C-alpha positions as a Markdown table, in Angstrom:
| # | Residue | x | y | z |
|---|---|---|---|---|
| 1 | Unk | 0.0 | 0.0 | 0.0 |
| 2 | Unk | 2.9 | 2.5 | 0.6 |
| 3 | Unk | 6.3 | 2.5 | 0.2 |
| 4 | Unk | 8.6 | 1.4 | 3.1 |
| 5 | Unk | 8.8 | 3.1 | 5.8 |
| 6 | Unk | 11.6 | 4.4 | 5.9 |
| 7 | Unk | 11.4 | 6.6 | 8.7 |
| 8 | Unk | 9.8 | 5.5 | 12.4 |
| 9 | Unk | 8.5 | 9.3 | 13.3 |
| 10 | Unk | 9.4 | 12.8 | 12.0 |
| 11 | Unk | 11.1 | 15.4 | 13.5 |
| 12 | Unk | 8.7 | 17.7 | 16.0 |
| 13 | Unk | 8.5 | 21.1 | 16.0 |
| 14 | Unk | 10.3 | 23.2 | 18.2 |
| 15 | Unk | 6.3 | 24.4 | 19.5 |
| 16 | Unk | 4.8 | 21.4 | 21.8 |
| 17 | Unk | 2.5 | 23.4 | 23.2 |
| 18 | Unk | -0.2 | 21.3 | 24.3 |
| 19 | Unk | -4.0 | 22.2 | 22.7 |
| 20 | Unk | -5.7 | 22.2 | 26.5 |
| 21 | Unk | -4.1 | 22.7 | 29.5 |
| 22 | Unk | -6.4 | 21.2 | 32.5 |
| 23 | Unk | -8.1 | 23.8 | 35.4 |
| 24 | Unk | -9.2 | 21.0 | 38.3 |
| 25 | Unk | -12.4 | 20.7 | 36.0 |
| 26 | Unk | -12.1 | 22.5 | 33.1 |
| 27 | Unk | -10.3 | 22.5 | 29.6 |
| 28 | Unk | -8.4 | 25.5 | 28.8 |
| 29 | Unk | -7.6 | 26.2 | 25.1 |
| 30 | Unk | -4.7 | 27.2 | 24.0 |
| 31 | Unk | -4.3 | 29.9 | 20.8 |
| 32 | Unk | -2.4 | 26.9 | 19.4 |
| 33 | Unk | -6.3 | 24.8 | 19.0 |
| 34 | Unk | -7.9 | 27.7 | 16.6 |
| 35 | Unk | -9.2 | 26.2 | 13.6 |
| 36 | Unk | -9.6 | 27.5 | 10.1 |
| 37 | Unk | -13.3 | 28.8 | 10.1 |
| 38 | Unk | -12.4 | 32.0 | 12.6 |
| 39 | Unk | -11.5 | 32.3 | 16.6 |
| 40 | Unk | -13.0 | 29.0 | 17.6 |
| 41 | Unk | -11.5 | 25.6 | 17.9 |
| 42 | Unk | -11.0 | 23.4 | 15.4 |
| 43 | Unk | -13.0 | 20.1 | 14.8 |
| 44 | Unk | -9.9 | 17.9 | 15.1 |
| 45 | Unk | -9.2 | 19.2 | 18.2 |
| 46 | Unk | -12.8 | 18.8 | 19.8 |
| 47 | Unk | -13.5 | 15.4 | 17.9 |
| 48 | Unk | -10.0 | 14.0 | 20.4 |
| 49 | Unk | -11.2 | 16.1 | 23.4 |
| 50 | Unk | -14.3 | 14.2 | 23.2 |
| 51 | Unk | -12.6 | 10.7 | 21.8 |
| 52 | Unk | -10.5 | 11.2 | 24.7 |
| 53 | Unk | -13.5 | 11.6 | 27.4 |
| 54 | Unk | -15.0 | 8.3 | 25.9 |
| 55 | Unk | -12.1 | 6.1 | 25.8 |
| 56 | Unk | -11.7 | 7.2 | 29.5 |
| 57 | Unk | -15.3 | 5.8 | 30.4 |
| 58 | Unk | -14.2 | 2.1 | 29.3 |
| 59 | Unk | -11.9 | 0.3 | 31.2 |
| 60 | Unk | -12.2 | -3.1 | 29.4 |
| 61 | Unk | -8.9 | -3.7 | 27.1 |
| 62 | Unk | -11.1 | -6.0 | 24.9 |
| 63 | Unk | -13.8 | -3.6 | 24.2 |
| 64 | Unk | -12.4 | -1.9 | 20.7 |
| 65 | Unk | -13.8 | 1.6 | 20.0 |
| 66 | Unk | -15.5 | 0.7 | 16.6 |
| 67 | Unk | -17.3 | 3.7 | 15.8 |
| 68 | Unk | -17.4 | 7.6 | 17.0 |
| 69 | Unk | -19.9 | 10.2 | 15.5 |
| 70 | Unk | -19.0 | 13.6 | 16.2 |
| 71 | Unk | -21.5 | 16.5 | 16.0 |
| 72 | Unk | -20.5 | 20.2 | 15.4 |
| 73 | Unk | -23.7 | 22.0 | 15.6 |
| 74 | Unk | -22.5 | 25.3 | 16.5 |
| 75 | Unk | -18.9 | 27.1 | 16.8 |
| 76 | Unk | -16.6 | 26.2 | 20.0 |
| 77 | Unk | -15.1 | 29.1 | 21.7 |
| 78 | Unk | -11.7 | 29.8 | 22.5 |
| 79 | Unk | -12.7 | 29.2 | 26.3 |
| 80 | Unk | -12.8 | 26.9 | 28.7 |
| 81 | Unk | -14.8 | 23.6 | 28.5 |
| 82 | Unk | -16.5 | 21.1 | 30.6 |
| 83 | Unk | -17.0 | 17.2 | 29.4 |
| 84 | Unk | -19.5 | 15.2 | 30.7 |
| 85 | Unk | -19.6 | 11.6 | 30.1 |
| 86 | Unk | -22.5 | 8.9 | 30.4 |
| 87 | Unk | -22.5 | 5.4 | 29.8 |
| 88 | Unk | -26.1 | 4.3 | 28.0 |
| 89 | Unk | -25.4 | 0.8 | 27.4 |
| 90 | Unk | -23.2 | -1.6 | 29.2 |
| 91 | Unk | -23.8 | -5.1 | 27.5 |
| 92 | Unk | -21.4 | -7.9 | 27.2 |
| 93 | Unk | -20.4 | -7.6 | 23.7 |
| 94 | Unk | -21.3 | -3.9 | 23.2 |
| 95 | Unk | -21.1 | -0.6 | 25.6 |
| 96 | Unk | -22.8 | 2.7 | 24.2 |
| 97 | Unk | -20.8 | 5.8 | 25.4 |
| 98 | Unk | -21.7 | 9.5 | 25.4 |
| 99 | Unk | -19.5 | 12.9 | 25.8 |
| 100 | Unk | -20.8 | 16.3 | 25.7 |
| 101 | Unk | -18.4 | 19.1 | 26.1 |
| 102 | Unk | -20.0 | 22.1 | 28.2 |
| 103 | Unk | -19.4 | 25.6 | 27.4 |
| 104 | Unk | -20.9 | 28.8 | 30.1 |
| 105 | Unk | -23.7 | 25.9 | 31.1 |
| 106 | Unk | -24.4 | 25.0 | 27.7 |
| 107 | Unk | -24.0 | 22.1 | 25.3 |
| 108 | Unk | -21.9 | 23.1 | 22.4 |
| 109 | Unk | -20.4 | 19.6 | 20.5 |
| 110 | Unk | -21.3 | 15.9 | 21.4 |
| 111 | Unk | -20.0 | 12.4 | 20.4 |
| 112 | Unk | -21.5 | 9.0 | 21.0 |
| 113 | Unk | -19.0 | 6.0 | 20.7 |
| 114 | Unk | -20.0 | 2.4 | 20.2 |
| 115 | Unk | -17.2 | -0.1 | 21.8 |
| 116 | Unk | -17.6 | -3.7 | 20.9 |
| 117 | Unk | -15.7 | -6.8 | 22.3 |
| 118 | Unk | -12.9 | -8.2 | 20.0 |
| 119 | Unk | -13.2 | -12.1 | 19.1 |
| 120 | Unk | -12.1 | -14.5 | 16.3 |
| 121 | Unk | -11.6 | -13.3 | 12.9 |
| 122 | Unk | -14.2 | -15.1 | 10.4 |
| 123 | Unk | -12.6 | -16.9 | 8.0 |
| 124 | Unk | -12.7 | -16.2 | 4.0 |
| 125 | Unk | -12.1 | -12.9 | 2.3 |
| 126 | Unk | -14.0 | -9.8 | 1.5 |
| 127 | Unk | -13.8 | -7.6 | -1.5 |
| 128 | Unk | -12.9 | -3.8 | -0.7 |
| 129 | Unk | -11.7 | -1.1 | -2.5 |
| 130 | Unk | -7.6 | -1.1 | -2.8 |
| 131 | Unk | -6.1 | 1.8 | -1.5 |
| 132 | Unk | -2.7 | 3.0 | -2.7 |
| 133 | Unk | -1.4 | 5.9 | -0.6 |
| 134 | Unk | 2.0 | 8.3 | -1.0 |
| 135 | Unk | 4.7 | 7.4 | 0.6 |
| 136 | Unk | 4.9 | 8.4 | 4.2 |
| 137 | Unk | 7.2 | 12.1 | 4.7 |
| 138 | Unk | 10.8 | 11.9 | 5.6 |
| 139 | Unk | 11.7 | 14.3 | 8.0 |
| 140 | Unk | 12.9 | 17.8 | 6.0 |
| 141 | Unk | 11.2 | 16.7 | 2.9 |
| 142 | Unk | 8.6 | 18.7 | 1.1 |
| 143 | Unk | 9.2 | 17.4 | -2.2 |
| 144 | Unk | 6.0 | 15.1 | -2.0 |
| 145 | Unk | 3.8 | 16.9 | -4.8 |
| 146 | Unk | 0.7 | 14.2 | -4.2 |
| 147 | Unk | 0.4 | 15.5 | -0.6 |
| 148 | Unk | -2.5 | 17.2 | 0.2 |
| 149 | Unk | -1.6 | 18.7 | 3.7 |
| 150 | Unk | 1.2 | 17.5 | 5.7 |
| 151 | Unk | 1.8 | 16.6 | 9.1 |
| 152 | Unk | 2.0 | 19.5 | 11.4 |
| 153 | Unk | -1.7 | 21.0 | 10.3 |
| 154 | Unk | -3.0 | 24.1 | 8.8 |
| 155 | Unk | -0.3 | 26.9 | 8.7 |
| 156 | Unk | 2.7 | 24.6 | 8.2 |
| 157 | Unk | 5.3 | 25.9 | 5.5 |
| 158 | Unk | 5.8 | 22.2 | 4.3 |
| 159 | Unk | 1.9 | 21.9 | 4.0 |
| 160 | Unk | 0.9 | 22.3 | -0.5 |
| 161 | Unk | 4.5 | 22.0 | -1.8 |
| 162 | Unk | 3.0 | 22.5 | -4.9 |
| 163 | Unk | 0.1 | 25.5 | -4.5 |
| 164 | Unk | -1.8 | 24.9 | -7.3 |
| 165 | Unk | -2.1 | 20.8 | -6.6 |
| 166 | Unk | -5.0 | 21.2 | -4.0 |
| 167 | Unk | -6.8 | 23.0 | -6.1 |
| 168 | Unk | -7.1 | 20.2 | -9.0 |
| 169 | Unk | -9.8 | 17.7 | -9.6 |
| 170 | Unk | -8.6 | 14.7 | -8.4 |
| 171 | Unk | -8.3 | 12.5 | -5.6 |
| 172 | Unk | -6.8 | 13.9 | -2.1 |
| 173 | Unk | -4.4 | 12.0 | 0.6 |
| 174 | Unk | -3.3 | 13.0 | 3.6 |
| 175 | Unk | -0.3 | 11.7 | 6.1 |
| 176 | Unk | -1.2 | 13.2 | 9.4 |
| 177 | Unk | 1.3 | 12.8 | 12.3 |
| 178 | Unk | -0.3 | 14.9 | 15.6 |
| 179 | Unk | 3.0 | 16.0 | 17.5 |
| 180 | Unk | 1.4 | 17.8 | 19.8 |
| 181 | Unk | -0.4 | 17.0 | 23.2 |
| 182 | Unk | -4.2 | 16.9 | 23.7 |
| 183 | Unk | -4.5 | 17.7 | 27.6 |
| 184 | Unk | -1.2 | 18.8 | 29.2 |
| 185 | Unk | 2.1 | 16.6 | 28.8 |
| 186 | Unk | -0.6 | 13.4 | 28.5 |
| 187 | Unk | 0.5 | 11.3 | 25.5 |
| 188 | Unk | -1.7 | 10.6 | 23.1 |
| 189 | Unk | -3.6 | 7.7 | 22.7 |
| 190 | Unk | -3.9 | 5.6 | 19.3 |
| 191 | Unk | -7.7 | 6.2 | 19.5 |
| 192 | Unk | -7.2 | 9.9 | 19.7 |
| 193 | Unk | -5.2 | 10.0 | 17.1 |
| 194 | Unk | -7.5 | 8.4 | 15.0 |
| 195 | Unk | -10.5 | 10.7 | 16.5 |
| 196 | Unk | -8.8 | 13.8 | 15.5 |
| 197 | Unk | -7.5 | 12.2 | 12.2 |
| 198 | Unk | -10.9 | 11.7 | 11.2 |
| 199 | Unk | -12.1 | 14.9 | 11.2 |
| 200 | Unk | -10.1 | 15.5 | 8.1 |
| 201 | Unk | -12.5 | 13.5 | 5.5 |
| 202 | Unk | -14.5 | 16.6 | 5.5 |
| 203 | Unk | -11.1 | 18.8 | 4.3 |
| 204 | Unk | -10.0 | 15.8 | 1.9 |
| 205 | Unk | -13.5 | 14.8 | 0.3 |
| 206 | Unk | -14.9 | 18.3 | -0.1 |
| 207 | Unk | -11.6 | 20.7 | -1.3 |
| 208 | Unk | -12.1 | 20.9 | -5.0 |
| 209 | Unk | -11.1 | 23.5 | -8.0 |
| 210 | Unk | -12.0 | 26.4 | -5.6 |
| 211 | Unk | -10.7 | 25.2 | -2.9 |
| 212 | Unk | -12.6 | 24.3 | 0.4 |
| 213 | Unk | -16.4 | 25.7 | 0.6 |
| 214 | Unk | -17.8 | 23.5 | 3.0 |
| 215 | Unk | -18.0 | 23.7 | 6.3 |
| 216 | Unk | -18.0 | 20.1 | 8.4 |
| 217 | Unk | -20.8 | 19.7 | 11.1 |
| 218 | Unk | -20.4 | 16.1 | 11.9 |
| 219 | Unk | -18.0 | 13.4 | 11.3 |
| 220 | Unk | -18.6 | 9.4 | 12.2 |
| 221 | Unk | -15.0 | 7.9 | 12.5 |
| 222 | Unk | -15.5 | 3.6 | 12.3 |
| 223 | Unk | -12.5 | 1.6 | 12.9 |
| 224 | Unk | -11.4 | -2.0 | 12.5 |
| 225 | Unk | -8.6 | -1.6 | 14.0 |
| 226 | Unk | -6.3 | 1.1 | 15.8 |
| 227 | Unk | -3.7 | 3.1 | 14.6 |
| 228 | Unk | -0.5 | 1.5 | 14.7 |
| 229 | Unk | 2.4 | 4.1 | 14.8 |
| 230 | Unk | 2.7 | 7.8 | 14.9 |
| 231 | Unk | 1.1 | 8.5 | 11.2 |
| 232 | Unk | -2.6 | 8.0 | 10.3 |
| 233 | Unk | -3.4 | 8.9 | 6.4 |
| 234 | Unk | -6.2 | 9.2 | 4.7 |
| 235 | Unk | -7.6 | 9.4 | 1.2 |
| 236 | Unk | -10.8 | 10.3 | -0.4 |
| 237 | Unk | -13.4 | 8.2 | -1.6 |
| 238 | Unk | -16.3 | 10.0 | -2.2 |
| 239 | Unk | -18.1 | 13.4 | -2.6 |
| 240 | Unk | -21.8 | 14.3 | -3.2 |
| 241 | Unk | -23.4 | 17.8 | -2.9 |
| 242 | Unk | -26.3 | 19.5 | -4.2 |
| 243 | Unk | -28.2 | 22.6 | -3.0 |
| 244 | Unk | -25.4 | 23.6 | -0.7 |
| 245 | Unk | -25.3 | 20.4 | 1.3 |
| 246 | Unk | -22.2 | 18.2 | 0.8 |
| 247 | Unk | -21.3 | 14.2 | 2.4 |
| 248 | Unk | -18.1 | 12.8 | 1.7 |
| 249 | Unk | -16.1 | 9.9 | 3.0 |
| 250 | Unk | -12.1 | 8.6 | 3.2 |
| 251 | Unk | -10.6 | 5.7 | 4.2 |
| 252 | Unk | -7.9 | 5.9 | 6.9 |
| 253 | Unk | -4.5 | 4.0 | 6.9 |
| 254 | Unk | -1.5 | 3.6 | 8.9 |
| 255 | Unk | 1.8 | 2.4 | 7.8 |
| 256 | Unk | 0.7 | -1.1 | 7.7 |
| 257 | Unk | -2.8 | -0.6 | 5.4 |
| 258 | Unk | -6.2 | 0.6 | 5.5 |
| 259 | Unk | -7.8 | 0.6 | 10.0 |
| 260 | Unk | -11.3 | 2.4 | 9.1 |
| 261 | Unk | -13.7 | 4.7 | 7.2 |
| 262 | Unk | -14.7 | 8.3 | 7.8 |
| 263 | Unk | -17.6 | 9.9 | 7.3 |
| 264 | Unk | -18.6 | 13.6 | 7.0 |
| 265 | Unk | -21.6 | 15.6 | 6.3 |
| 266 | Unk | -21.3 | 19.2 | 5.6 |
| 267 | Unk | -23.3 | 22.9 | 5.0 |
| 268 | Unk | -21.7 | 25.3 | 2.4 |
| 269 | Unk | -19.7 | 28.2 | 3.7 |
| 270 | Unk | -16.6 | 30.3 | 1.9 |
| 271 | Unk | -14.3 | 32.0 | 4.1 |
| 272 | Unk | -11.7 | 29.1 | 5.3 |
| 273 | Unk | -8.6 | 30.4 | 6.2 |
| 274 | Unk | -6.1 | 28.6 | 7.9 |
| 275 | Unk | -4.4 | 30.1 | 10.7 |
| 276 | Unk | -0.5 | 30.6 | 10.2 |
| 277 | Unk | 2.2 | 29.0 | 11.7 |
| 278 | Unk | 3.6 | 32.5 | 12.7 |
| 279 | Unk | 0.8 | 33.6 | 14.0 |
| 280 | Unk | 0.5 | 30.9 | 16.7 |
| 281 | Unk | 3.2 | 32.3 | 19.3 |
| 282 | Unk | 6.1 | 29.3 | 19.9 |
């Protein structure tokens, strides 16, 4: 599916600030966790706020987080946040988990998360769509002209080596390695990773010939597996919109082949503009 890797991680920035620093029982953003659609935080970085807060809520190593659905139905402010978790089913092959983060007493994004038991793998094989992705970056390299957006996010000088690429009609991939910390020095986990990788199927499956004009307000992340390594890619799949509203799906990857599928479903909106690196003190 890719070429070898050649490289175990990249080199992090010299910025590790962390996107939330923790206040007893709050979340407190940092500048670093402003998104693209103006001074609120960006979907990735709520989608593994509240990935994190359900992973948390299960404590059985055999139950694997199969599928999270993320709603966005209004901006999140760059201020402090509260997550509530509840449990809603707690069965022996299933448990049904859901996070709502809390901004000034009120709800502002939610995720439900369905965990089920691993078990034996049925035997046979099943068709699926063969993926093959660019190889993963090398550390200093920005030569990669079939990379959609690198892996230090919006803003990044190595992000687009080639300007006009992302703006062609044609399929896009990503290689997405998150260097940075969720919550304080706390490492992040596979499943994060994967939470806030997933938000990217709306960026990958809606950016076309005029760039990106849609706005995502939910995103469903289902996962075979986990992420295995630092790097989680994706690449599009499909794109439908009509009348202003768009869906669009990508399959995600590691090093070692395809783990999952996201989904996104999204309202038209101009106006993206991704915040620079220099303007995100280091």
């Amino acid at each position: 599916m890719t070429e070898p890797n050649t490289v175990a991680d990249t080199v992090a920035p010299a910025d590790t600030t962390p996107y939330f620093l923790r206040d007893e029982n709050r979340f407190v953003p940092n500048e670093i966790a402003r998104g693209g659609w103006g001074p609120s935080i960006s979907g990735h970085v709520v989608g593994g706020l509240l990935g994190w807060a359900v992973e948390r809520a299960v404590d059985d190593p055999q139950l694997h987080p199969a599928r999270l659905t993320v709603d966005l139905p209004r901006p999140t402010a760059l201020a402090p946040l509260e997550v509530h978790t509840t449990v809603h089913h707690d069965r022996r092959r299933l448990r049904l988990v859901e996070a709502v983060l809390v901004q000034a007493g009120a709800p502002v994004a939610r995720a439900s998360a369905l965990f089920l038991r691993r078990g034996p793998q049925p035997d046979g094989q099943v068709w699926s769509q063969p993926v093959q992705m660019p190889p993963l970056p090398r550390p200093g390299d920005g030569s990669h002209q079939t990379l959609f957006m690198r892996t230090y996010g919006w803003g990044s000088p190595i992000q687009n080596p080639d300007p006009a690429w992302p703006h062609t009609l044609g399929q896009k991939y990503t290689w997405l390695h998150e260097t940075r910390s969720l919550i304080d020095d706390e490492p992040l986990s596979a499943f994060t990773r994967a939470a806030m990788a997933a938000d990217i199927t709306a960026s990958i499956a809606n950016w076309g010939t005029s760039a990106l004009q849609f706005i995502n307000v939910d995103y469903t992340l289902a996962l075979s597996r986990l992420p295995d390594g630092p790097h989680v890619g994706l690449a599009s799949l499909t794109h439908s919109s009509h009348d202003g509203v768009a869906t669009g799906s990508a399959v995600l990857v590691d090093a070692n082949g395809p783990i999952g599928t996201g989904v996104s479903v999204a309202i038209a909106q101009s106006g993206f503009r991704p915040p620079s690196v220099d303007s995100v003190p280091s």
